Short mmCIF file of C-alpha atoms in Angstrom, two decimals:
data_model
loop_
_atom_site.label_atom_id
_atom_site.label_comp_id
_atom_site.label_asym_id
_atom_site.label_seq_id
_atom_site.Cartn_x
_atom_site.Cartn_y
_atom_site.Cartn_z
CA MET A 559 1.35 -13.14 11.79
CA SER A 560 2.98 -16.39 12.83
CA THR A 561 5.67 -17.88 10.64
CA THR A 562 6.96 -21.45 10.47
CA ARG A 563 10.74 -21.22 10.31
CA LYS A 564 11.58 -24.92 10.11
CA GLY A 565 12.53 -26.65 6.90
CA GLY A 566 10.40 -29.79 7.35
CA ARG A 567 8.48 -31.30 4.47
CA LEU A 568 5.70 -29.12 3.09
CA ASP A 569 3.72 -29.35 -0.10
CA ALA A 570 4.52 -26.80 -2.80
CA THR A 571 1.72 -24.36 -1.87
CA HIS A 572 2.55 -24.31 1.83
CA ARG A 573 6.29 -24.08 1.20
CA ARG A 574 5.77 -21.09 -1.08
CA GLU A 575 3.61 -19.37 1.53
CA GLN A 576 6.15 -20.12 4.25
CA LEU A 577 8.94 -18.56 2.23
CA LEU A 578 6.80 -15.47 1.58
CA ASP A 579 5.97 -15.13 5.28
CA VAL A 580 9.62 -15.40 6.26
CA ALA A 581 10.71 -12.90 3.60
CA ASN A 582 7.97 -10.47 4.64
CA GLU A 583 9.18 -10.44 8.23
CA LEU A 584 12.76 -9.88 7.13
CA PHE A 585 11.82 -7.02 4.80
CA ALA A 586 9.78 -5.43 7.59
CA GLU A 587 12.65 -5.70 10.08
CA ARG A 588 15.58 -4.72 7.87
CA GLY A 589 14.30 -3.18 4.65
CA TYR A 590 14.47 -4.55 1.13
CA GLU A 591 18.10 -3.68 0.41
CA GLU A 592 19.39 -5.42 3.56
CA VAL A 593 17.78 -8.80 2.87
CA SER A 594 19.36 -11.43 0.62
CA VAL A 595 18.13 -14.75 -0.73
CA GLU A 596 20.56 -16.38 1.69
CA ASP A 597 18.86 -14.59 4.60
CA ILE A 598 15.45 -15.82 3.48
CA ALA A 599 16.68 -19.39 3.09
CA ARG A 600 18.46 -19.38 6.45
CA SER A 601 15.43 -18.01 8.30
CA ALA A 602 13.13 -20.56 6.63
CA GLY A 603 15.53 -23.42 7.34
CA VAL A 604 15.92 -24.34 3.68
CA THR A 605 18.60 -24.12 1.02
CA ARG A 606 19.16 -21.08 -1.16
CA GLY A 607 18.40 -23.26 -4.16
CA LEU A 608 14.90 -23.94 -2.88
CA VAL A 609 14.14 -20.21 -2.72
CA HIS A 610 15.40 -19.85 -6.29
CA HIS A 611 13.27 -22.82 -7.31
CA TYR A 612 10.06 -21.18 -6.11
CA PHE A 613 10.75 -17.54 -6.92
CA GLY A 614 14.04 -16.83 -8.62
CA GLY A 615 15.76 -13.96 -6.83
CA ARG A 616 14.96 -11.46 -4.08
CA LYS A 617 13.08 -9.18 -6.46
CA ASP A 618 10.78 -12.02 -7.46
CA VAL A 619 10.04 -12.79 -3.81
CA TYR A 620 9.19 -9.16 -3.18
CA ILE A 621 6.93 -8.91 -6.23
CA ALA A 622 5.12 -12.07 -5.13
CA LEU A 623 4.56 -10.43 -1.73
CA LEU A 624 3.13 -7.31 -3.36
CA GLU A 625 0.78 -9.36 -5.51
CA ARG A 626 -0.36 -11.38 -2.49
CA LEU A 627 -0.99 -8.17 -0.58
CA GLY A 628 -3.07 -6.79 -3.45
CA ALA A 629 -5.26 -9.89 -3.48
CA LEU A 630 -5.65 -9.75 0.30
CA LEU A 631 -6.74 -6.12 0.26
CA GLU A 632 -9.24 -6.66 -2.54
CA ASP A 633 -10.84 -9.53 -0.62
CA GLU A 634 -11.61 -7.18 2.28
CA LEU A 635 -12.94 -4.18 0.33
CA ARG A 636 -16.38 -2.85 1.16
CA PRO A 637 -17.97 0.60 0.82
CA PRO A 638 -17.41 3.00 3.73
CA ALA A 639 -20.22 3.67 6.19
CA GLY A 640 -21.40 7.03 7.54
CA ARG A 641 -24.30 9.44 7.62
CA ASP A 642 -22.60 12.00 5.37
CA ALA A 643 -19.67 12.37 3.00
CA HIS A 644 -17.23 13.50 5.70
CA ALA A 645 -18.14 10.53 7.90
CA ARG A 646 -17.62 8.15 4.98
CA VAL A 647 -14.18 9.60 4.22
CA GLU A 648 -13.30 9.25 7.89
CA ASN A 649 -14.54 5.67 7.85
CA SER A 650 -12.41 4.86 4.79
CA VAL A 651 -9.32 6.09 6.63
CA SER A 652 -10.29 4.36 9.87
CA ARG A 653 -10.74 1.02 8.12
CA TRP A 654 -7.38 1.44 6.41
CA LEU A 655 -5.66 2.07 9.74
CA ASP A 656 -7.49 -0.88 11.30
CA TRP A 657 -6.23 -3.12 8.50
CA THR A 658 -2.63 -1.93 8.68
CA GLU A 659 -2.61 -2.25 12.47
CA SER A 660 -3.85 -5.85 12.20
CA ASN A 661 -1.35 -6.56 9.39
CA ARG A 662 1.55 -4.44 10.57
CA ILE A 663 4.32 -6.82 9.46
CA ILE A 664 2.69 -7.35 6.06
CA TYR A 665 2.43 -3.60 5.47
CA LEU A 666 5.93 -2.71 6.68
CA GLY A 667 7.43 -5.50 4.59
CA THR A 668 5.65 -4.62 1.35
CA ILE A 669 3.95 -1.31 0.59
CA ALA A 670 5.88 0.78 3.14
CA PRO A 671 9.19 0.60 1.25
CA GLY A 672 7.75 -0.11 -2.20
CA GLU A 673 8.16 3.22 -3.98
CA ASP A 674 11.67 3.64 -2.55
CA ILE A 675 12.97 0.60 -4.42
CA ALA A 676 14.68 1.57 -7.65
CA ASP A 677 14.08 -1.63 -9.61
CA PRO A 678 11.70 -0.75 -12.48
CA GLU A 679 9.77 -4.02 -12.29
CA VAL A 680 9.11 -3.56 -8.57
CA ARG A 681 8.01 0.02 -9.17
CA ARG A 682 5.70 -1.16 -11.95
CA VAL A 683 3.90 -3.55 -9.57
CA VAL A 684 3.69 -0.88 -6.86
CA THR A 685 2.22 1.54 -9.40
CA ILE A 686 -0.45 -1.00 -10.34
CA LEU A 687 -1.43 -1.44 -6.68
CA VAL A 688 -1.55 2.32 -6.13
CA ARG A 689 -3.76 2.84 -9.18
CA ARG A 690 -6.11 0.09 -8.03
CA ALA A 691 -6.44 1.80 -4.66
CA VAL A 692 -7.08 5.15 -6.33
CA ALA A 693 -9.78 3.61 -8.54
CA VAL A 694 -11.51 2.26 -5.44
CA LEU A 695 -11.43 5.67 -3.75
CA THR A 696 -13.04 7.31 -6.78
CA VAL A 697 -15.88 4.79 -6.64
CA PHE A 698 -16.38 4.90 -2.87
CA HIS A 699 -16.49 8.72 -2.77
CA ARG A 700 -18.10 9.58 -6.07
CA GLU A 701 -20.83 11.61 -4.32
CA ILE A 702 -18.25 14.36 -3.64
CA ALA A 703 -15.69 13.76 -6.39
CA ALA A 704 -16.13 13.25 -10.12
CA ASP A 705 -13.62 10.80 -11.55
CA SER A 706 -11.05 12.35 -13.88
CA ALA A 707 -7.37 12.12 -14.73
CA ARG A 708 -6.85 15.25 -12.62
CA LEU A 709 -8.43 13.62 -9.57
CA ARG A 710 -6.55 10.36 -10.01
CA TYR A 711 -3.24 12.19 -10.26
CA ALA A 712 -3.99 14.04 -7.00
CA LEU A 713 -5.03 10.83 -5.26
CA GLU A 714 -1.88 9.05 -6.42
CA CYS A 715 0.14 11.85 -4.82
CA TRP A 716 -1.99 11.56 -1.66
CA THR A 717 -1.09 7.88 -1.38
CA GLY A 718 2.52 8.97 -0.87
CA LEU A 719 1.45 11.00 2.16
CA ASN A 720 -0.62 8.05 3.33
CA ARG A 721 2.35 5.71 3.05
CA SER A 722 4.65 8.04 4.99
CA ALA A 723 2.12 8.80 7.75
CA THR A 724 1.04 5.18 8.16
CA ARG A 725 4.64 3.97 8.31
CA ARG A 726 5.54 6.54 10.99
CA TRP A 727 2.49 5.61 13.05
CA LEU A 728 3.21 1.87 12.85
CA ARG A 729 6.79 2.54 13.97
CA GLY A 730 5.58 4.46 17.02
CA GLU A 731 6.55 7.94 15.79
CA ALA A 732 2.99 9.33 15.83
CA THR A 733 -0.36 8.54 17.43
CA ARG A 734 -3.22 6.91 15.61
CA GLU A 735 -5.40 9.94 16.35
CA ALA A 736 -2.94 12.33 14.71
CA THR A 737 -2.49 10.02 11.74
CA GLN A 738 -6.21 9.59 11.22
CA GLU A 739 -6.83 13.33 11.48
CA LEU A 740 -4.10 14.08 8.93
CA LEU A 741 -5.22 11.44 6.43
CA THR A 742 -8.93 12.19 6.74
CA SER A 743 -8.61 15.94 6.32
CA THR A 744 -6.19 15.70 3.39
CA LEU A 745 -8.15 12.97 1.62
CA GLU A 746 -11.39 14.92 1.85
CA HIS A 747 -9.63 18.06 0.64
CA VAL A 748 -8.17 16.23 -2.37
CA LEU A 749 -11.52 14.64 -3.23
CA ARG A 750 -13.49 17.88 -2.99
CA THR A 751 -10.87 20.08 -4.64
CA PHE A 752 -9.66 17.88 -7.47
CA GLY A 753 -12.95 16.06 -7.91
CA ALA A 754 -14.83 19.28 -8.58
CA PRO A 755 -15.38 20.32 -12.20
CA HIS A 756 -12.22 22.00 -13.40
CA GLN A 757 -12.88 25.53 -14.59
CA ALA A 758 -10.46 26.70 -17.22
CA THR A 759 -9.25 30.21 -16.64
CA GLU A 760 -10.32 32.56 -19.41
CA PRO A 761 -7.69 35.02 -20.60
CA THR A 762 -8.36 38.50 -19.33
CA SER A 763 -9.16 40.86 -22.18
CA ARG A 764 -7.28 44.11 -22.23
CA PRO A 765 -9.32 47.26 -22.05
CA ALA A 766 -9.66 49.11 -25.33
CA ARG A 767 -7.57 52.22 -25.62
#
């Protein structure tokens, strides 16, 4: 994604987007904790006060990035394709990897570090995005998994694996093939196992003496 780093005159909408693009690249390169408002302003060629004017502090910039990412993902959602349930799970994962590969800087600057940030407001926004993604998975794969609190909990945990595996792949630590195999097999297992009707275990009666 190209970023304009000069501080020339822009209208409010374009200036806001420019600042978000610059911040996203910095977060992707250095991580959230290593980026300051001063860094964002310097890279954008503007004053620190202008960043504060549009967003407030670093946390507010990051939350705005998360919210923009959520809207971007929702715009591109469509049901997975495939001749059977396994193929559709595989297609869901493949499309996810396609999207993150095409939006590598966006992903590494936002979702990749999201759950590692201690700020409660940031974590709240990340949690909302994760739960939206989980809700979509339950709809897209309802032929093999019945929606329930149990399933959603398992899928929320699976998104942690997804985040770790996708981040390692994008950083060149694993192949796409290995990443897709891992995510497809584990997602299908979670859907089939935790989406199946939960059978309560009956207490074993003791034999009469």
